[in-house]
Amino acid sequence: MKKTLQGTTVLHNGVKMPYFGFGTYKVKEGEEVYNAVRTALETGYRLIDTAALYENEEGVGRAIRDSGIPREEIFVTTKVWNSDQGYDSTLRAFETSLKKLDIGYIDLYLIHWAIKGKYLDTWKALVELYKEGRVRAIGVSNFQIHHLQDIMDHFDEIPTVNQVELHPYLTQEELREFCAKHNIKVEAWSPLGRGRLLDLPELKRIAEKYGKTPAQVVLRWHVQNDIIVIPKSVHPERIKENADIFDFELSDEDMAAINRLNRNERFGKDPDHVDF
Ligand SMILES: NC(=O)c1ccc[n+]([C@@H]2O[C@H](COP(=O)([O-])OP(=O)(O)OC[C@H]3O[C@@H](n4cnc5c(N)ncnc54)[C@H](OP(=O)(O)O)[C@@H]3O)[C@@H](O)[C@H]2O)c1
């Protein structure tokens, strides 16, 4: 099927979610996040990813409101931070995020990390928010297979999305297979490996062949693997470059060559050892 910048995937509850979006981690509250999100929306991005942790929900919301794009055409994700986990505190954190964003509703609410002893209560709160129609979809982030299994053992309502670190050095084959089996969409954070993989000779070789940049090749690889991606940049030219990946297709051979770069190497924290 042909992929497009505003193309969507269907979550297991029937909600459509764009598979290409914009990340805002470390994008500063105020003008920086406002300008970056405005540029992303003008470029055609329709998925914006934020989190309470990023402390930029107000700027994200203002950029969305000022964009002139109908609210229902934009899909917004935010996340409950670790220190707010637990049933009552999650319900309160949701209200705070909703108020800061000030865009009427949140499309997707995620548990940021699987905090031991707390994430089941947190999930209970998310299920309640979903059942009350306060949020269109609920999901998780940084959940390993055993965390997902634990949720499934305790609840009928299972996550629609699992947002995890995923890039050519960490291809997450086993987790992806598990998620596919249970109809949980996988979303890649640090899809560009935080920009640290872009000098790899193999990526440069493939990029040259298609007349594209290594960043574009990596993002295209994600999209062809049916992974939702949310690259971040504060530079308008990179925001545009990253979205310009829908006019070429990587061959099976080049997809396999990128798969082979895997080293099971994380740039971020190991979800089984969360100490923050
Ligand atoms: N759920 C979680 O725990 C979690 C964790 C981390 C991230 N996330 C989400 O995932 C999003 C993306 O991850 P990320 O921000 O960590 O990393 P990323 O998108 O893989 O990479 C961002 C880095 O790459 C640079 N960059 C972007 N486009 C580039 C290009 N075309 N050429 C060269 N360099 C480029 C950016 O620099 P400039 O900005 O200077 O251009 C930035 O330093 C986040 O923003 C956030 O929304 C979620």
Short mmCIF file of C-alpha atoms and ligand atoms in Angstrom, two decimals:
data_model
loop_
_atom_site.label_atom_id
_atom_site.label_comp_id
_atom_site.label_asym_id
_atom_site.label_seq_id
_atom_site.Cartn_x
_atom_site.Cartn_y
_atom_site.Cartn_z
CA MET A 1 0.00 0.00 0.00
CA LYS A 2 1.25 3.48 -0.83
CA LYS A 3 2.43 5.44 2.19
CA THR A 4 1.83 9.16 2.57
CA LEU A 5 2.82 11.83 5.09
CA GLN A 6 -0.73 11.98 6.42
CA GLY A 7 -1.43 8.27 6.11
CA THR A 8 -2.91 6.50 9.14
CA THR A 9 -2.89 3.14 10.83
CA VAL A 10 -5.94 1.77 12.64
CA LEU A 11 -5.61 1.05 16.36
CA HIS A 12 -7.40 -2.00 17.78
CA ASN A 13 -10.24 0.20 19.07
CA GLY A 14 -10.88 1.53 15.54
CA VAL A 15 -9.22 4.94 16.05
CA LYS A 16 -7.04 6.11 13.18
CA MET A 17 -3.55 7.30 14.12
CA PRO A 18 -1.02 8.87 11.72
CA TYR A 19 2.07 6.65 11.37
CA PHE A 20 4.36 9.63 10.88
CA GLY A 21 4.69 12.37 13.47
CA PHE A 22 6.75 14.89 15.38
CA GLY A 23 8.59 14.34 18.68
CA THR A 24 9.12 17.14 21.19
CA TYR A 25 11.46 15.73 23.85
CA LYS A 26 14.03 18.38 24.84
CA VAL A 27 12.23 21.01 22.77
CA LYS A 28 12.00 23.97 25.13
CA GLU A 29 8.68 25.36 26.35
CA GLY A 30 7.88 28.76 24.81
CA GLU A 31 8.97 29.95 21.39
CA GLU A 32 11.16 26.93 20.59
CA VAL A 33 8.40 24.35 20.89
CA TYR A 34 5.80 26.73 19.45
CA ASN A 35 7.86 27.37 16.31
CA ALA A 36 8.87 23.73 15.88
CA VAL A 37 5.30 22.43 16.14
CA ARG A 38 3.98 25.21 13.85
CA THR A 39 6.66 24.26 11.27
CA ALA A 40 5.85 20.56 11.60
CA LEU A 41 2.11 21.20 11.10
CA GLU A 42 2.76 23.51 8.14
CA THR A 43 4.97 20.79 6.64
CA GLY A 44 2.08 18.35 6.92
CA TYR A 45 2.82 16.40 10.11
CA ARG A 46 -0.45 15.44 11.81
CA LEU A 47 0.81 13.53 14.87
CA ILE A 48 2.44 15.42 17.73
CA ASP A 49 4.08 13.60 20.64
CA THR A 50 4.60 15.30 24.00
CA ALA A 51 4.65 14.28 27.68
CA ALA A 52 4.18 15.88 31.08
CA LEU A 53 7.92 15.29 31.58
CA TYR A 54 8.86 17.50 28.61
CA GLU A 55 7.27 20.53 30.30
CA ASN A 56 6.21 21.91 26.93
CA GLU A 57 2.53 20.92 26.74
CA GLU A 58 1.40 24.57 26.87
CA GLY A 59 3.51 25.56 23.87
CA VAL A 60 2.46 22.44 21.95
CA GLY A 61 -1.19 23.27 22.61
CA ARG A 62 -0.80 26.92 21.61
CA ALA A 63 0.90 25.95 18.33
CA ILE A 64 -1.95 23.54 17.56
CA ARG A 65 -4.64 26.11 18.37
CA ASP A 66 -2.93 28.80 16.26
CA SER A 67 -2.30 26.48 13.29
CA GLY A 68 -5.78 26.94 11.84
CA ILE A 69 -5.93 23.20 11.20
CA PRO A 70 -9.18 21.61 12.46
CA ARG A 71 -8.54 19.93 15.81
CA GLU A 72 -9.85 16.57 14.56
CA GLU A 73 -7.18 16.47 11.84
CA ILE A 74 -4.37 16.47 14.42
CA PHE A 75 -3.53 13.52 16.67
CA VAL A 76 -1.94 14.41 20.02
CA THR A 77 -0.20 12.05 22.40
CA THR A 78 0.85 12.85 25.95
CA LYS A 79 2.08 10.69 28.82
CA VAL A 80 1.75 10.31 32.58
CA TRP A 81 5.13 10.75 34.27
CA ASN A 82 6.60 8.22 36.73
CA SER A 83 6.13 10.32 39.86
CA ASP A 84 2.40 10.67 39.07
CA GLN A 85 1.78 6.96 38.73
CA GLY A 86 -0.89 5.25 40.82
CA TYR A 87 -4.67 5.46 40.41
CA ASP A 88 -5.69 8.84 41.89
CA SER A 89 -2.50 10.67 40.98
CA THR A 90 -2.79 9.54 37.35
CA LEU A 91 -6.34 10.88 37.14
CA ARG A 92 -5.04 14.20 38.50
CA ALA A 93 -2.05 14.21 36.10
CA PHE A 94 -4.41 13.67 33.18
CA GLU A 95 -6.45 16.75 34.15
CA THR A 96 -3.25 18.81 34.40
CA SER A 97 -2.05 17.74 30.93
CA LEU A 98 -5.49 18.39 29.45
CA LYS A 99 -5.56 21.86 30.95
CA LYS A 100 -2.03 22.72 29.82
CA LEU A 101 -2.62 21.51 26.25
CA ASP A 102 -6.00 23.30 26.12
CA ILE A 103 -7.03 21.64 22.86
CA GLY A 104 -10.32 20.12 24.01
CA TYR A 105 -9.21 16.50 24.20
CA ILE A 106 -6.21 14.18 24.09
CA ASP A 107 -6.07 11.50 21.42
CA LEU A 108 -3.66 9.06 23.04
CA TYR A 109 -2.60 8.89 26.69
CA LEU A 110 0.40 6.70 27.54
CA ILE A 111 2.06 5.36 30.68
CA HIS A 112 5.59 6.75 30.20
CA TRP A 113 7.49 3.88 31.90
CA ALA A 114 6.42 0.64 33.60
CA ILE A 115 7.00 1.59 37.24
CA LYS A 116 7.10 -1.57 39.31
CA GLY A 117 4.28 -1.89 41.83
CA LYS A 118 2.42 1.03 40.26
CA TYR A 119 1.76 0.51 36.57
CA LEU A 120 -1.28 -1.74 37.09
CA ASP A 121 -3.01 0.97 39.16
CA THR A 122 -1.97 3.54 36.57
CA TRP A 123 -3.45 1.38 33.82
CA LYS A 124 -6.70 1.08 35.83
CA ALA A 125 -6.94 4.89 35.76
CA LEU A 126 -6.28 5.00 32.01
CA VAL A 127 -8.98 2.38 31.38
CA GLU A 128 -11.42 4.49 33.39
CA LEU A 129 -10.52 7.64 31.43
CA TYR A 130 -11.02 5.72 28.20
CA LYS A 131 -14.35 4.19 29.25
CA GLU A 132 -15.61 7.62 30.31
CA GLY A 133 -14.75 8.94 26.84
CA ARG A 134 -12.12 11.37 28.20
CA VAL A 135 -9.44 10.12 25.78
CA ARG A 136 -9.73 8.45 22.36
CA ALA A 137 -7.10 5.76 22.99
CA ILE A 138 -4.79 4.54 25.75
CA GLY A 139 -1.43 2.87 25.57
CA VAL A 140 1.97 2.39 27.14
CA SER A 141 5.60 3.26 26.59
CA ASN A 142 8.78 1.37 27.39
CA PHE A 143 6.86 -1.80 28.21
CA GLN A 144 8.68 -5.10 27.79
CA ILE A 145 6.81 -8.30 26.87
CA HIS A 146 6.42 -9.29 30.54
CA HIS A 147 4.89 -5.89 31.40
CA LEU A 148 2.39 -6.22 28.54
CA GLN A 149 1.58 -9.76 29.60
CA ASP A 150 0.96 -8.55 33.16
CA ILE A 151 -1.56 -5.96 31.88
CA MET A 152 -3.27 -8.63 29.78
CA ASP A 153 -3.48 -10.97 32.78
CA HIS A 154 -5.27 -8.30 34.83
CA PHE A 155 -7.42 -6.32 32.36
CA ASP A 156 -9.71 -6.86 29.38
CA GLU A 157 -8.68 -3.51 27.94
CA ILE A 158 -5.18 -3.80 26.48
CA PRO A 159 -2.86 -1.04 25.19
CA THR A 160 -3.42 0.18 21.64
CA VAL A 161 0.21 1.36 21.32
CA ASN A 162 3.59 0.58 22.87
CA GLN A 163 6.07 3.43 22.30
CA VAL A 164 9.61 2.10 22.69
CA GLU A 165 13.19 2.92 21.77
CA LEU A 166 13.66 1.52 18.27
CA HIS A 167 16.23 2.28 15.56
CA PRO A 168 18.76 0.37 13.41
CA TYR A 169 20.93 -0.44 16.47
CA LEU A 170 17.89 -1.71 18.44
CA THR A 171 15.39 -3.39 16.13
CA GLN A 172 13.28 -5.02 18.90
CA GLU A 173 12.27 -8.05 16.76
CA GLU A 174 10.85 -10.13 19.61
CA LEU A 175 8.81 -7.28 21.11
CA ARG A 176 7.50 -6.32 17.65
CA GLU A 177 6.39 -9.90 17.04
CA PHE A 178 4.58 -10.04 20.39
CA CYS A 179 2.87 -6.70 19.74
CA ALA A 180 1.82 -7.74 16.21
CA LYS A 181 0.29 -10.92 17.62
CA HIS A 182 -1.81 -8.90 20.08
CA ASN A 183 -2.63 -6.05 17.70
CA ILE A 184 -0.65 -3.47 19.68
CA LYS A 185 0.94 -0.87 17.40
CA VAL A 186 4.65 -0.26 17.91
CA GLU A 187 5.82 3.35 17.90
CA ALA A 188 9.54 4.16 17.72
CA TRP A 189 11.10 6.74 20.01
CA SER A 190 14.55 7.99 19.09
CA PRO A 191 13.82 6.65 15.58
CA LEU A 192 17.05 8.30 14.39
CA GLY A 193 19.01 6.92 17.34
CA ARG A 194 19.07 10.53 18.63
CA GLY A 195 20.90 11.46 15.43
CA ARG A 196 23.91 9.32 16.40
CA LEU A 197 23.58 6.72 13.63
CA LEU A 198 23.53 9.06 10.69
CA ASP A 199 27.26 8.74 9.92
CA LEU A 200 27.18 4.96 9.56
CA PRO A 201 28.83 4.06 6.21
CA GLU A 202 26.09 1.52 5.40
CA LEU A 203 23.36 4.16 5.83
CA LYS A 204 25.37 6.66 3.80
CA ARG A 205 25.81 4.08 1.02
CA ILE A 206 22.08 3.34 0.86
CA ALA A 207 21.18 7.04 1.08
CA GLU A 208 23.41 7.89 -1.86
CA LYS A 209 21.78 5.19 -3.97
CA TYR A 210 18.32 6.79 -3.55
CA GLY A 211 19.50 10.42 -3.59
CA LYS A 212 18.28 10.78 0.00
CA THR A 213 19.90 11.52 3.39
CA PRO A 214 20.71 8.84 6.01
CA ALA A 215 17.95 10.30 8.23
CA GLN A 216 15.40 9.89 5.42
CA VAL A 217 16.53 6.32 4.78
CA VAL A 218 16.17 5.38 8.45
CA LEU A 219 12.71 6.97 8.72
CA ARG A 220 11.60 5.24 5.50
CA TRP A 221 12.87 1.92 6.93
CA HIS A 222 10.62 2.42 9.99
CA VAL A 223 7.59 3.30 7.90
CA GLN A 224 8.09 0.29 5.61
CA ASN A 225 8.32 -1.88 8.73
CA ASP A 226 4.87 -0.56 9.82
CA ILE A 227 6.38 1.25 12.78
CA ILE A 228 4.93 4.62 13.85
CA VAL A 229 7.73 7.24 13.95
CA ILE A 230 8.10 10.59 15.70
CA PRO A 231 11.47 12.17 14.76
CA LYS A 232 12.37 15.36 16.62
CA SER A 233 14.21 18.41 15.35
CA VAL A 234 14.20 22.10 16.20
CA HIS A 235 15.55 23.02 12.75
CA PRO A 236 12.94 23.84 10.06
CA GLU A 237 15.08 22.37 7.26
CA ARG A 238 15.43 19.06 9.13
CA ILE A 239 11.73 19.02 10.07
CA LYS A 240 11.02 19.22 6.32
CA GLU A 241 13.80 16.79 5.36
CA ASN A 242 12.49 14.16 7.78
CA ALA A 243 8.99 14.32 6.29
CA ASP A 244 10.22 14.02 2.71
CA ILE A 245 10.30 10.22 2.62
CA PHE A 246 7.18 9.37 0.66
CA ASP A 247 8.62 9.58 -2.87
CA PHE A 248 10.88 6.52 -2.73
CA GLU A 249 10.83 2.92 -1.57
CA LEU A 250 13.68 0.89 -0.09
CA SER A 251 14.25 -2.46 -1.77
CA ASP A 252 13.93 -5.70 0.25
CA GLU A 253 17.71 -5.98 0.01
CA ASP A 254 18.28 -2.53 1.53
CA MET A 255 15.66 -3.14 4.23
CA ALA A 256 17.54 -6.32 5.15
CA ALA A 257 20.90 -4.49 5.14
CA ILE A 258 19.51 -1.98 7.67
CA ASN A 259 18.04 -4.81 9.79
CA ARG A 260 21.53 -6.32 9.94
CA LEU A 261 22.90 -3.20 11.68
CA ASN A 262 21.10 -4.31 14.87
CA ARG A 263 23.29 -4.58 17.99
CA ASN A 264 20.55 -4.64 20.63
CA GLU A 265 22.12 -1.40 21.82
CA ARG A 266 20.14 1.22 23.71
CA PHE A 267 20.86 4.95 23.85
CA GLY A 268 18.18 5.39 26.50
CA LYS A 269 17.38 3.56 29.75
CA ASP A 270 16.68 -0.15 30.05
CA PRO A 271 12.94 -0.43 30.89
CA ASP A 272 13.71 -3.19 33.41
CA HIS A 273 15.99 -0.88 35.40
CA VAL A 274 14.09 2.34 35.77
CA ASP A 275 15.50 4.38 38.63
CA PHE A 276 13.98 7.76 37.86
N1 LIG B 1 8.55 7.41 25.54
C1 LIG B 1 9.79 7.70 25.84
O1 LIG B 1 10.34 7.28 26.87
C2 LIG B 1 10.56 8.56 24.92
C3 LIG B 1 11.94 8.71 25.07
C4 LIG B 1 12.64 9.51 24.18
C5 LIG B 1 11.94 10.15 23.15
N2 LIG B 1 10.59 10.01 23.03
C6 LIG B 1 9.83 10.69 21.94
O2 LIG B 1 10.42 10.34 20.69
C7 LIG B 1 10.81 11.53 20.00
C8 LIG B 1 12.02 11.29 19.13
O3 LIG B 1 13.10 10.79 19.88
P1 LIG B 1 14.41 11.66 20.21
O4 LIG B 1 14.05 13.08 20.21
O5 LIG B 1 15.03 11.09 21.43
O6 LIG B 1 15.42 11.29 19.05
P2 LIG B 1 15.45 11.26 17.44
O7 LIG B 1 14.19 11.82 16.87
O8 LIG B 1 15.89 9.92 17.05
O9 LIG B 1 16.66 12.24 17.12
C9 LIG B 1 16.62 13.60 17.45
C10 LIG B 1 18.04 14.13 17.30
O10 LIG B 1 18.47 14.00 15.94
C11 LIG B 1 18.73 15.29 15.37
N3 LIG B 1 18.14 15.28 14.02
C12 LIG B 1 16.82 15.26 13.69
N4 LIG B 1 16.66 15.21 12.36
C13 LIG B 1 17.89 15.18 11.82
C14 LIG B 1 18.37 15.14 10.49
N5 LIG B 1 17.54 15.11 9.46
N6 LIG B 1 19.72 15.13 10.28
C15 LIG B 1 20.57 15.17 11.34
N7 LIG B 1 20.18 15.20 12.63
C16 LIG B 1 18.85 15.22 12.87
C17 LIG B 1 18.06 16.30 16.29
O11 LIG B 1 18.78 17.50 16.35
P3 LIG B 1 18.12 18.97 16.12
O12 LIG B 1 16.89 19.07 16.98
O13 LIG B 1 19.23 19.87 16.55
O14 LIG B 1 17.82 19.06 14.66
C18 LIG B 1 18.14 15.59 17.65
O15 LIG B 1 19.40 15.79 18.25
C19 LIG B 1 11.05 12.50 21.16
O16 LIG B 1 11.17 13.83 20.74
C20 LIG B 1 9.88 12.20 22.04
O17 LIG B 1 8.69 12.81 21.54
C21 LIG B 1 9.90 9.22 23.90
#
